[in-house]
Coordinates of C-alpha atoms and ligand atoms in Angstrom, one line a residue:
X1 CA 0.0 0.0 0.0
X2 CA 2.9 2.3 -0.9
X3 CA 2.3 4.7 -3.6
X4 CA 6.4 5.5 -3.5
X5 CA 9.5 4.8 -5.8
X6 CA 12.7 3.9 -5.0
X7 CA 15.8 4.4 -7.6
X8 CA 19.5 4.8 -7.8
X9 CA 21.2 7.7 -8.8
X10 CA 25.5 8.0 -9.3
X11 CA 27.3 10.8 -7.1
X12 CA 27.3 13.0 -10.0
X13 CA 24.0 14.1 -9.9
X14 CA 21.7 16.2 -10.0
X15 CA 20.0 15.3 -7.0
X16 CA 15.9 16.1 -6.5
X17 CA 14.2 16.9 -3.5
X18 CA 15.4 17.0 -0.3
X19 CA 19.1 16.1 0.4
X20 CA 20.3 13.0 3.0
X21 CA 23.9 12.6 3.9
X22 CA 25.4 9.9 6.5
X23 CA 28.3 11.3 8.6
X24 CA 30.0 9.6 11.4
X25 CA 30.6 10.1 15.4
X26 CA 33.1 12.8 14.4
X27 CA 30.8 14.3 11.9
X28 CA 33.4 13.7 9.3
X29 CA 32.2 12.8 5.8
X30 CA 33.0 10.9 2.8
X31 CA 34.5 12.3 -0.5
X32 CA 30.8 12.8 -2.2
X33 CA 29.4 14.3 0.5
X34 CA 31.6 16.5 1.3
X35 CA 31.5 17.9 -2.5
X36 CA 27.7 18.1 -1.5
X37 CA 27.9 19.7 2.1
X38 CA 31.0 22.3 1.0
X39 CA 28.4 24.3 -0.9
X40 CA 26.9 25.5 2.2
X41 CA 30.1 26.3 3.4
X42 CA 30.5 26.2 7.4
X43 CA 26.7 25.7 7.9
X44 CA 26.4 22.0 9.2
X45 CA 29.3 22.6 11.9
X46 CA 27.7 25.5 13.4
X47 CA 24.3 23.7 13.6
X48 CA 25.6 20.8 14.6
X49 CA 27.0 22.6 17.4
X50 CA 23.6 24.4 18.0
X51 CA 21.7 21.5 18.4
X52 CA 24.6 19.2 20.1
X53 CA 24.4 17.1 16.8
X54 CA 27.5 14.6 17.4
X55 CA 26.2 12.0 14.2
X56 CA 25.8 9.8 17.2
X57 CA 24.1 6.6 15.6
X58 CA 20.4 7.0 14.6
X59 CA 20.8 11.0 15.4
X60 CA 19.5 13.7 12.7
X61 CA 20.4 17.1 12.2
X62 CA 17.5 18.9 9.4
X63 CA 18.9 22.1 8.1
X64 CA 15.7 23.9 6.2
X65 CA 16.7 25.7 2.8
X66 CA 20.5 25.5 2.8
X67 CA 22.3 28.3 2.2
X68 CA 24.5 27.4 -0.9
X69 CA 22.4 24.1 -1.9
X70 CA 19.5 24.1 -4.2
X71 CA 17.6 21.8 -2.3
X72 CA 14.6 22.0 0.1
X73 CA 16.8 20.3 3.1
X74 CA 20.0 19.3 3.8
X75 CA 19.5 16.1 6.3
X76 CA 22.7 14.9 7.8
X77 CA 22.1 11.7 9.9
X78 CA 24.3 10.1 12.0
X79 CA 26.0 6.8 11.1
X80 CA 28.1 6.2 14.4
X81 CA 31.4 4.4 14.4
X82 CA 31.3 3.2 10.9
X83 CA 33.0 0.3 11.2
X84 CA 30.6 -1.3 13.5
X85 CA 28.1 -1.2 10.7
X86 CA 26.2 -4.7 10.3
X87 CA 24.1 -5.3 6.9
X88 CA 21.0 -4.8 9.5
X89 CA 22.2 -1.7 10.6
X90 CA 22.1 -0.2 7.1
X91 CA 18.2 -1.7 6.6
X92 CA 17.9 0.6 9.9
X93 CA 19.6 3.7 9.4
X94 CA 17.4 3.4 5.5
X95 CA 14.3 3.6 7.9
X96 CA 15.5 6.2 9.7
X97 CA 16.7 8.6 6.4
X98 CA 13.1 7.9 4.9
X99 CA 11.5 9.1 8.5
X100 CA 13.2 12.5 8.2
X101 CA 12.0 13.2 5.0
X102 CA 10.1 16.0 5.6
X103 CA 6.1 14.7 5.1
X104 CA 4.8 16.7 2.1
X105 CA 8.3 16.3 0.2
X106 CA 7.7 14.6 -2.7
X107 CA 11.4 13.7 -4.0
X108 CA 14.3 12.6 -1.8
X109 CA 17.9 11.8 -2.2
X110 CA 19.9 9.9 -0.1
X111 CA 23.4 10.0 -0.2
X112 CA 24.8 6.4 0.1
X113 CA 28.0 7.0 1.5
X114 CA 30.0 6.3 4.8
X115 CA 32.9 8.6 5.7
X116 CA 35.1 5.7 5.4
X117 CA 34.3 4.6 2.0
X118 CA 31.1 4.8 -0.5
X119 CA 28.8 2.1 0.2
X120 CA 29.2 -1.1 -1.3
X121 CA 26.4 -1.9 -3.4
X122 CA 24.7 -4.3 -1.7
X123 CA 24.8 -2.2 1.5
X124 CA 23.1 0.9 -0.7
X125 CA 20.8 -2.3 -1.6
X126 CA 20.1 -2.8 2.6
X127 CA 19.8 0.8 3.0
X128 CA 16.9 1.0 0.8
X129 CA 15.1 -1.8 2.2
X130 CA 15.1 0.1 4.8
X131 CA 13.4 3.0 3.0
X132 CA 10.8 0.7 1.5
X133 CA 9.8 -0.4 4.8
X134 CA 9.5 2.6 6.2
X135 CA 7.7 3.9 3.7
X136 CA 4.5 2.4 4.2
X137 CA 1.4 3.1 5.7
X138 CA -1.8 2.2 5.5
X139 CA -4.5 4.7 5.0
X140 CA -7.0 3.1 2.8
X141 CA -9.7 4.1 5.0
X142 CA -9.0 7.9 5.5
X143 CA -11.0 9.4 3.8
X144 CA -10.6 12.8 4.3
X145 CA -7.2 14.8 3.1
X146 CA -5.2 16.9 5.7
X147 CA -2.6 19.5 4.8
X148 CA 0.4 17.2 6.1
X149 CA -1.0 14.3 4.3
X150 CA 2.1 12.7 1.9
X151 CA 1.8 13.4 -1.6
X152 CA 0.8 10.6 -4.1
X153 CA 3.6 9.3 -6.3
X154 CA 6.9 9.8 -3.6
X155 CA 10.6 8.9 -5.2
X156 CA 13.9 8.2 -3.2
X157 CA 16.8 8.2 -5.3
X158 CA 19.6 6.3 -3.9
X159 CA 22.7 8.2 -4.9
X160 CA 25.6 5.6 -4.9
X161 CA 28.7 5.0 -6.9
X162 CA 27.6 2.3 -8.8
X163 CA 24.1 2.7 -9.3
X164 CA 24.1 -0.5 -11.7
X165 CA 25.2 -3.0 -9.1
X166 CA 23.0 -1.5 -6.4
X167 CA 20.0 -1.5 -8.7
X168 CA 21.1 -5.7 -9.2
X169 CA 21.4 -5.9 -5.7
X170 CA 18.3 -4.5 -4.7
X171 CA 16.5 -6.8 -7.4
X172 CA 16.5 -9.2 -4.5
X173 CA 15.8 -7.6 -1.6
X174 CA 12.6 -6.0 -3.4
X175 CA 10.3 -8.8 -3.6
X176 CA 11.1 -8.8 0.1
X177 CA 10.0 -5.8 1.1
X178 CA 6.8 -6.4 -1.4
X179 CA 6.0 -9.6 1.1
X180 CA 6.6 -7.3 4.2
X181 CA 4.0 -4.9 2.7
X182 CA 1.5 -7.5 1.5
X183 CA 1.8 -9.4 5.4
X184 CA 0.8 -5.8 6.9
X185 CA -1.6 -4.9 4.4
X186 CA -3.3 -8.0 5.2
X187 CA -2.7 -7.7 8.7
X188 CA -4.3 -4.3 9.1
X189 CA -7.1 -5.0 7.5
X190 CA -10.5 -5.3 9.6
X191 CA -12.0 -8.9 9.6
X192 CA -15.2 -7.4 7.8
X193 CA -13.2 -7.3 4.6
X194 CA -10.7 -9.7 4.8
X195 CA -12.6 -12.9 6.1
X196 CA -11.7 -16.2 5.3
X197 CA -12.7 -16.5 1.2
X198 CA -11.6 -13.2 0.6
X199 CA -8.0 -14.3 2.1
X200 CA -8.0 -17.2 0.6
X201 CA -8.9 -14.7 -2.5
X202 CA -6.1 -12.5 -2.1
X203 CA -3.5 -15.4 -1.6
X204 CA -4.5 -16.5 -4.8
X205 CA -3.3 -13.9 -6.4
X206 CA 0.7 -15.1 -6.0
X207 CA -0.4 -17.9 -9.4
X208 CA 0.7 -14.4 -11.2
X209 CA 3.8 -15.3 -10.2
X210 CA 4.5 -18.3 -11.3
X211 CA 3.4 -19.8 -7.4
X212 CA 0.8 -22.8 -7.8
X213 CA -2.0 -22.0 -5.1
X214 CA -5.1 -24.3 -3.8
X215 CA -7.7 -23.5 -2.1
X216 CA -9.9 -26.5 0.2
X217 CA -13.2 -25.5 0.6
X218 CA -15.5 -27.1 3.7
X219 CA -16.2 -29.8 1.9
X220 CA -12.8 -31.3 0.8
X221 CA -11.3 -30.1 4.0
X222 CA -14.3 -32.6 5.3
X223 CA -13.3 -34.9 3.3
X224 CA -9.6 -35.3 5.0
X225 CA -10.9 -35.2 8.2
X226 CA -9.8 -32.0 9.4
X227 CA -12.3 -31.8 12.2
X228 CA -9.9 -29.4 14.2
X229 CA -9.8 -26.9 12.1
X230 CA -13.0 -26.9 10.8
X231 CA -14.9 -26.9 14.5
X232 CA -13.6 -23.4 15.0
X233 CA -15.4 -22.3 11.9
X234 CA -18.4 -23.6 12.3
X235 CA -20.0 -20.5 14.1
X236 CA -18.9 -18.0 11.2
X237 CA -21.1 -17.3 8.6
X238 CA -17.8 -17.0 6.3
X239 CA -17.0 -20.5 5.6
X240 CA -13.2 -21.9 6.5
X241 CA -10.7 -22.5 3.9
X242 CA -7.5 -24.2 3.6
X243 CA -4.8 -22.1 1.0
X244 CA -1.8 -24.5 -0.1
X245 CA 0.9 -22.4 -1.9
X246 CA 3.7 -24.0 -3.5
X247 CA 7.1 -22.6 -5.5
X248 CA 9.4 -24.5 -7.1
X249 CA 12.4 -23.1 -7.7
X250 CA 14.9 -25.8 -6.4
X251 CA 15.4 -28.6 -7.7
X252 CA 13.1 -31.2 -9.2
X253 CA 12.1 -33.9 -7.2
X254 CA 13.7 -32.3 -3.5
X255 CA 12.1 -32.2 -0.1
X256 CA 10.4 -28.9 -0.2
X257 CA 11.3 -26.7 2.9
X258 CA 7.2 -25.7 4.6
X259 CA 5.3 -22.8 6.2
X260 CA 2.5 -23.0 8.1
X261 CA 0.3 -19.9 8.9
X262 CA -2.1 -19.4 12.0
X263 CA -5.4 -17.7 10.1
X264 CA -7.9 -16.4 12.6
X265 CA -9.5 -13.5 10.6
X266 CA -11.1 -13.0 13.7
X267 CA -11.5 -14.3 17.3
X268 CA -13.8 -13.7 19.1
X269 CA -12.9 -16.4 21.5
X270 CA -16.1 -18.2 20.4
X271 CA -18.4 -19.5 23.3
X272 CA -15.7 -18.7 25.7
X273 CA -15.9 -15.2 24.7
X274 CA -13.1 -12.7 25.1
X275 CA -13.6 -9.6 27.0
X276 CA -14.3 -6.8 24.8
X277 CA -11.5 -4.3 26.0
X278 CA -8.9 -4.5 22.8
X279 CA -11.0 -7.0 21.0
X280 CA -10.5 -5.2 17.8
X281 CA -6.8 -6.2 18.1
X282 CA -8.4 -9.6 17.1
X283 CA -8.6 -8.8 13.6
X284 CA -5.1 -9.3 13.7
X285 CA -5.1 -13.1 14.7
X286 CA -4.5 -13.9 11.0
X287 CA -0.5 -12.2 11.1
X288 CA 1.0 -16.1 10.8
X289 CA -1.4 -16.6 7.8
X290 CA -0.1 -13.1 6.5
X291 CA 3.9 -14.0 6.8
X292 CA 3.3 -17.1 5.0
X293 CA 1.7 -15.5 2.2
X294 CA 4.5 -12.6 2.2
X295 CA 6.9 -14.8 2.7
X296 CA 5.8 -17.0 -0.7
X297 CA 5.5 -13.8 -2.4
X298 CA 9.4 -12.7 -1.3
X299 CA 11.0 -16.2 -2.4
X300 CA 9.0 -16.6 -6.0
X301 CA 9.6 -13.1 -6.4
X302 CA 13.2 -13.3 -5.9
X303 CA 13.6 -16.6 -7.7
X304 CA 14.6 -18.4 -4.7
X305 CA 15.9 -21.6 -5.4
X306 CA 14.3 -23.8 -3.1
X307 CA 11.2 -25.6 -3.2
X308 CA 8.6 -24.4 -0.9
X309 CA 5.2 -24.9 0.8
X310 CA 2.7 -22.1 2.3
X311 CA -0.2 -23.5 3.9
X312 CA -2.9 -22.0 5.7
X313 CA -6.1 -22.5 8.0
X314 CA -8.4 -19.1 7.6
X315 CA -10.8 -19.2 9.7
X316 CA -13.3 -17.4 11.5
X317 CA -13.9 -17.8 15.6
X318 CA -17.2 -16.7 16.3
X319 CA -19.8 -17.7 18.9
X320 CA -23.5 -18.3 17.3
X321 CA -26.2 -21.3 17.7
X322 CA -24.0 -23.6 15.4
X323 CA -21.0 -22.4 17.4
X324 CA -18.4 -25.3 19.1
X325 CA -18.8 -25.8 22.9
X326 CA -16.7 -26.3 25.4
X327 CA -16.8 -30.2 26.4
X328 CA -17.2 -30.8 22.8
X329 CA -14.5 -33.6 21.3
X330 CA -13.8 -33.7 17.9
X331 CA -11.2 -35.8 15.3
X332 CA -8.8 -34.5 13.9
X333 CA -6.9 -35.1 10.8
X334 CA -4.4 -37.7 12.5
X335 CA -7.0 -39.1 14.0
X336 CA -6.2 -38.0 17.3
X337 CA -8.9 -37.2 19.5
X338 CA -9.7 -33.4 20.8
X339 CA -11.8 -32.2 23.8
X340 CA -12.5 -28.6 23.6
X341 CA -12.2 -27.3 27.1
X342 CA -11.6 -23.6 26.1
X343 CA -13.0 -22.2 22.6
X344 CA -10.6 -18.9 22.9
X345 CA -7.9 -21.6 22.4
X346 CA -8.4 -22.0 18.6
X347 CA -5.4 -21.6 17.3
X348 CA -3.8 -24.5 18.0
X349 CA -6.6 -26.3 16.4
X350 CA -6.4 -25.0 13.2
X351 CA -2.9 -25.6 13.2
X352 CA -3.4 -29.3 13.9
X353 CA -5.0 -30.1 11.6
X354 CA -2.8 -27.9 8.9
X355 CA 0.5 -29.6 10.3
X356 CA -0.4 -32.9 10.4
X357 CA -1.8 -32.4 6.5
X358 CA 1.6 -30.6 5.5
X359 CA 4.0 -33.1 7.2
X360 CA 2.1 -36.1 6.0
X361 CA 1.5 -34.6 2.4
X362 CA 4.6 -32.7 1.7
X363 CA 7.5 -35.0 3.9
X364 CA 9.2 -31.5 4.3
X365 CA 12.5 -30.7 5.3
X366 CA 11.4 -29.2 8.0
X367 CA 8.5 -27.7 8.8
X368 CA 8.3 -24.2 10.7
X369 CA 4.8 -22.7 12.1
X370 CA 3.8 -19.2 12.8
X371 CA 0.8 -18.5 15.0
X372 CA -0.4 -15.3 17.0
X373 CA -1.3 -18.0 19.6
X374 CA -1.2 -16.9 23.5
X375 CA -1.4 -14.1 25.3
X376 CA 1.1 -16.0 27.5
X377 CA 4.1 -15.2 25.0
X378 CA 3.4 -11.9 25.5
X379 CA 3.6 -12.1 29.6
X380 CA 6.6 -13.8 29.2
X381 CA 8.7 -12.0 26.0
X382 CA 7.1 -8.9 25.9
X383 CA 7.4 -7.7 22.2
X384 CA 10.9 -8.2 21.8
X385 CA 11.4 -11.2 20.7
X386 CA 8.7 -14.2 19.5
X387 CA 8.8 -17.1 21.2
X388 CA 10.7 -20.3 19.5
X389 CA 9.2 -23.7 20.3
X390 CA 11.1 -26.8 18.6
X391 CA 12.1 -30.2 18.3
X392 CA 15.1 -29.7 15.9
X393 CA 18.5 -28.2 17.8
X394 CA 19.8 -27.2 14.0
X395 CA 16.7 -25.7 12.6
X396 CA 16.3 -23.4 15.7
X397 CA 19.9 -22.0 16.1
X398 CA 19.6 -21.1 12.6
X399 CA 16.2 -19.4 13.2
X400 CA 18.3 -17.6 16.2
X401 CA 21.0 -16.8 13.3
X402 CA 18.5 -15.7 11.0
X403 CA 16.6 -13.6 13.6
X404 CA 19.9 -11.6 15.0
X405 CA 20.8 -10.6 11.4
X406 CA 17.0 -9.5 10.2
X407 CA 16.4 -8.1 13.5
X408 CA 12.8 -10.1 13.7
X409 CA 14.5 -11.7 16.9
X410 CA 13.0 -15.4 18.6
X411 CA 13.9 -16.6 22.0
X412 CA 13.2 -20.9 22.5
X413 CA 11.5 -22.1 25.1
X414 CA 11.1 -25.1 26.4
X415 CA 9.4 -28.7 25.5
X416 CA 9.4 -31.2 27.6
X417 CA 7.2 -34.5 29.0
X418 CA 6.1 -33.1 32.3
X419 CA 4.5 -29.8 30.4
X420 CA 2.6 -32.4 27.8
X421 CA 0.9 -34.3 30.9
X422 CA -0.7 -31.0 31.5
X423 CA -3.3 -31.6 28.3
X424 CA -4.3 -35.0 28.8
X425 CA -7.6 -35.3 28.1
X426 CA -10.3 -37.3 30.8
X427 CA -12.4 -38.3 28.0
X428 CA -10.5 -38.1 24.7
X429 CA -6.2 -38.2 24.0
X430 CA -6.0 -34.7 24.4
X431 CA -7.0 -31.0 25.4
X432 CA -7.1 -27.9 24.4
X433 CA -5.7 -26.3 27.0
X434 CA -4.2 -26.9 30.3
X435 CA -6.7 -26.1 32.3
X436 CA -4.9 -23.3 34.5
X437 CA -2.7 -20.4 33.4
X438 CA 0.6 -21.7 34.0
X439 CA 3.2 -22.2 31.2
X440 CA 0.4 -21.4 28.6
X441 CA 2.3 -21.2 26.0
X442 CA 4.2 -24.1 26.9
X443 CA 1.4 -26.4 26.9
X444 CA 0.1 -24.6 23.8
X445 CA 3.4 -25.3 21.6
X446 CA 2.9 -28.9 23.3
X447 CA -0.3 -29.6 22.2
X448 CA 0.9 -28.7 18.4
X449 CA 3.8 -30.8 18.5
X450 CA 1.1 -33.9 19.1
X451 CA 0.2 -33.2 15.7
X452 CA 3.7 -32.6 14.2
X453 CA 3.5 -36.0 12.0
X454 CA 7.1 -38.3 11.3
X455 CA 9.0 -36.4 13.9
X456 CA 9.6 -34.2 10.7
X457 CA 12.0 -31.3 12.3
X458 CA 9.6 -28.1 13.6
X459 CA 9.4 -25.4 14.7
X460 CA 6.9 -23.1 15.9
X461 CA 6.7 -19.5 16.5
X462 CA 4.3 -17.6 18.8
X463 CA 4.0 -14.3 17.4
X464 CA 1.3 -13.1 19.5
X465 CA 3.7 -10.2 20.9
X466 CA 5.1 -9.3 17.5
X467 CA 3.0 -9.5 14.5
X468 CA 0.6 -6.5 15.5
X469 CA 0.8 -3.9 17.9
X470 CA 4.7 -4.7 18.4
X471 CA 7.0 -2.5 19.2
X472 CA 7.2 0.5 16.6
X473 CA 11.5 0.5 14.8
X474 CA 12.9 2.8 12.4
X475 CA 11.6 0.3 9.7
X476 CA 8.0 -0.1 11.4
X477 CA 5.3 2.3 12.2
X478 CA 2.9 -0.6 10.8
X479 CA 0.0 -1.8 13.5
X480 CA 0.9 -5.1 11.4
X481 CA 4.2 -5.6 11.7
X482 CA 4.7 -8.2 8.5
X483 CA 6.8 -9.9 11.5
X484 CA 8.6 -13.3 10.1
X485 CA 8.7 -12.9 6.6
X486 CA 12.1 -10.8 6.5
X487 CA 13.3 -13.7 9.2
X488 CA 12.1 -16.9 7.3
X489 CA 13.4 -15.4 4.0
X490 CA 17.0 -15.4 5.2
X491 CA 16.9 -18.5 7.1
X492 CA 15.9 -20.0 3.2
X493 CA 18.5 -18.0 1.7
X494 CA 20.9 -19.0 4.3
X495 CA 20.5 -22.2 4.2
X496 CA 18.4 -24.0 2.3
X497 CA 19.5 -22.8 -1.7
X498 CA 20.7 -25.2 -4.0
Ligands
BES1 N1 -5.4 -15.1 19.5 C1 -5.3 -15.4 20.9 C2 -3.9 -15.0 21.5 C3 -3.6 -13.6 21.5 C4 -3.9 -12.8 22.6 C5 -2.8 -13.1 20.5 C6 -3.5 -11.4 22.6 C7 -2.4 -11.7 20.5 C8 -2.8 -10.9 21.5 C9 -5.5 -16.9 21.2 O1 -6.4 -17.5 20.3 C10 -6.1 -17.0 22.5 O2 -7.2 -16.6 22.7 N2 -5.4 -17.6 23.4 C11 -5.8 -17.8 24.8 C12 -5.5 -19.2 25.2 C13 -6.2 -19.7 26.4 C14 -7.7 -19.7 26.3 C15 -5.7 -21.0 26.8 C16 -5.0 -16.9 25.6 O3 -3.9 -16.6 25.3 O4 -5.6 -16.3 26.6
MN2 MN1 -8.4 -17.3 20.9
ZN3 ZN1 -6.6 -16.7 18.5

């Protein structure tokens, strides 16, 4: 939902629109800039000076209508030590360039160079995923125009000493930041537009690139069995649907790598209503659903050469007269069991029903699972970090790898015997919930790994602390954060490539 254009520009000029230079804990400059910030002659020392601008790291000095410089601003941020600088730092220092451009600028040029050196290409290629990201917001429902509103049709040049290579570079981290978008779009949007068929719509719109999508309707989800999933929905007027994406980019015949997507377009809790203070936030009980589906669109987009499978349960948790009760038990997919002691605890059975049909269908790799599933990660990581649940030592260190250099970070947490007792079931194998507030996300993750099929190597992710609402960077001012799909992208790229 970005109306906004990002290009690449050499040093020489001429530069539109307002003027962004990077200058270190010294304030010292590169070559480039310097040519640029001479014009105005003594200006940015005695400002900085003014203001106590020291280019401290993340730091911005705006001067208005440079004397010397025909430009609206001159926007010197600070880099810090530049040699410190990791790849993620450069995504971050692009968000905050693009949040000093003044708001009713319509051209911008950032000046991709570190007083040490000019910016390698692929680092002018980080910086402006950065600006992309921070670019977005989502206003389709403002209707009416204020004076500081952002004009339509925004460009960013990227000024950089070889504009060809950054241009290649960024060709990959585009789609990226497309699947960021699209995950928040979806994320934001309120559960009276975007309910289950209309998802299930939407994702279906990645077959224009090249990504195979199906889409189970009640009936053939009936048809497998997929009780679990299907109980929750039984109280919406908007039918269920299973989405299955698939790219194939890797090579023919290999173990694909698999997604899994927590798609609650809305809960209500069900019969074991919620209360209704920050209910609304409920429309964002889908953001699992709306990685996976950014996360498809990044990788095809990209060309990623891996073979890999989205799939999601979107569903709708409503209480009505058709509506699942507590007490009920129903069978799932692996045939397990189910008693429903808690409606409000749907998640997990959409999910188990959607794992055990990707494990058993796909024989994965490995099989990773994002939900926005308790309320209990959030009690005990905040919105720091998403909690990591898994049964594979290698696939979640590399998750931790993934997360420290995307910045989406995920802290594990235990599994373990004595936390599964806690949802044995009295009248069927197991339940829904534990039955008391301890460990709740514990015994939440444990109850999903009951229905993770051939030991197949899993993880899961409870997102409920950082797909919406989470905390606000320099590349997110989103209410949907689009949390995971930047992360799972470079665990893929890391690792799993031919
Ligand atoms: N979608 C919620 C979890 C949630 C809460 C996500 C707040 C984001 C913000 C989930 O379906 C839920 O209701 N979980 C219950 C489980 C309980 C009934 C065992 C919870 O966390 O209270
Ligand atoms: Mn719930
Ligand atoms: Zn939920």
């Amino acid at each position: 939902m970005t109306d906004f254009k990002i290009g690449f520009t050499p040093f020489a000029g001429p530069f539109s629109g307002a003027i962004i230079v990077f200058c270190d804990d010294r304030l010292k400059f590169g070559p480039a800039t310097t040519r640029i910030v001479a014009k105005t002659g003594d200006l940015v020392q005695r400002a900085a000076k003014a203001d106590g601008f020291t280019g401290k790291r993340g730091t911005a000095l705006t001067l208005p209508v440079p004397q010397g410089l025909d430009a609206p601003a001159l926007i010197v941020i600070g880099a810090g030590k530049a040699g410190e600088l990791e790849p993620n730092d450069l995504v971050t220092l692009g968000g905050t360039a693009m949040g000093k451009v003044p708001g009713r600028a319509r051209e911008a040029t950032i000046v991709a160079e570190l007083p040490s050196k000019a910016m390698s290409a692929e680092q002018a290629a980080d910086l402006a995923l950065g600006v992309a990201l921070r670019a977005y917001s989502f206003d389709r429902y403002k209707t009416k125009k204020k004076d500081d509103d952002k004009p339509a049709n925004r460009t960013v040049s990227i000024a950089v000493a070889d504009a060809a290579a950054a241009r290649k570079a960024y060709a990959v981290r585009e789609p990226v930041a497309e699947g960021v978008i699209m995950a928040r779009d979806l994320v934001n949007e309120p559960a009276n537009v975007l309910y289950p068929q209309e998802f299930a719509r939407r994702a279906t719109g990645l077959k224009k690139q090249r990504i195979s999508v199906d889409v189970l309707d009640v009936a053939a989800m009936k048809k497998l069995g997929m009780n679990a999933l299907l109980g929750v929905g039984q109280g919406s007027k908007h039918d269920s649907r299973l989405v299955v994406m698939r790219w194939n980019g890797g090579k023919k015949g290999e173990a694909p790598v698999a997604f899994v997507g927590k798609g609650v377009c809305f809960d209500t809790g069900g019969i074991s209503i919620k209360p209704a203070g920050s209910m609304e936030d409920m429309k964002g009980d889908m953001a699992g659903a709306a990685c996976v589906v950014g996360l498809m669109h990044a990788l095809a987009g990209r060309k990623a050469r891996v073979n890999a499978i989205g799939v999601i349960g979107v569903v709708e948790n409503m209480p009505d007269g058709n509506a699942q009760r507590p007490g009920d038990i129903v069978k799932s997919m692996s045939g397990q069991t189910i008693e429903i002691i808690n409606t409000d605890a749907e998640g997990r059975l959409v999910l188990a029903d959607a794992l055990w049909y990707t494990a058993t269908k796909f024989k994965p790799k490995f099989m990773v699972n994002l939900a926005t599933l308790t309320g209990a990660i959030i009690v005990a990581l905040g919105h720091e970090n998403a909690g990591m649940f898994s049964n594979d030592d290698t696939l979640s260190d590399r998750l931790t790898k993934a997360g420290q250099a995307t910045g989406e970070l995920v802290w594990r947490m235990p599994l373990a015997k004595e936390y599964d007792k806690l949802i044995d079931s009295r009248f069927a194998d197991v339940k829904n919930t534990g039955g008391s507030r301890s460990a709740g996300a514990i015994t939440a993750a444990q109850f999903l790994q009951r229905f993770v099929a051939n030991k197949t190597p899993w993880a899961h992710l409870d997102i409920a602390g950082t797909g919406f609402d989470s905390r606000q960077t320099e590349t997110n001012k989103s209410w949907g954060s689009g949390w995971g799909v930047r992360l799972l992208d470079r665990l893929v790229a890391d690792h799993y490539e031919s």
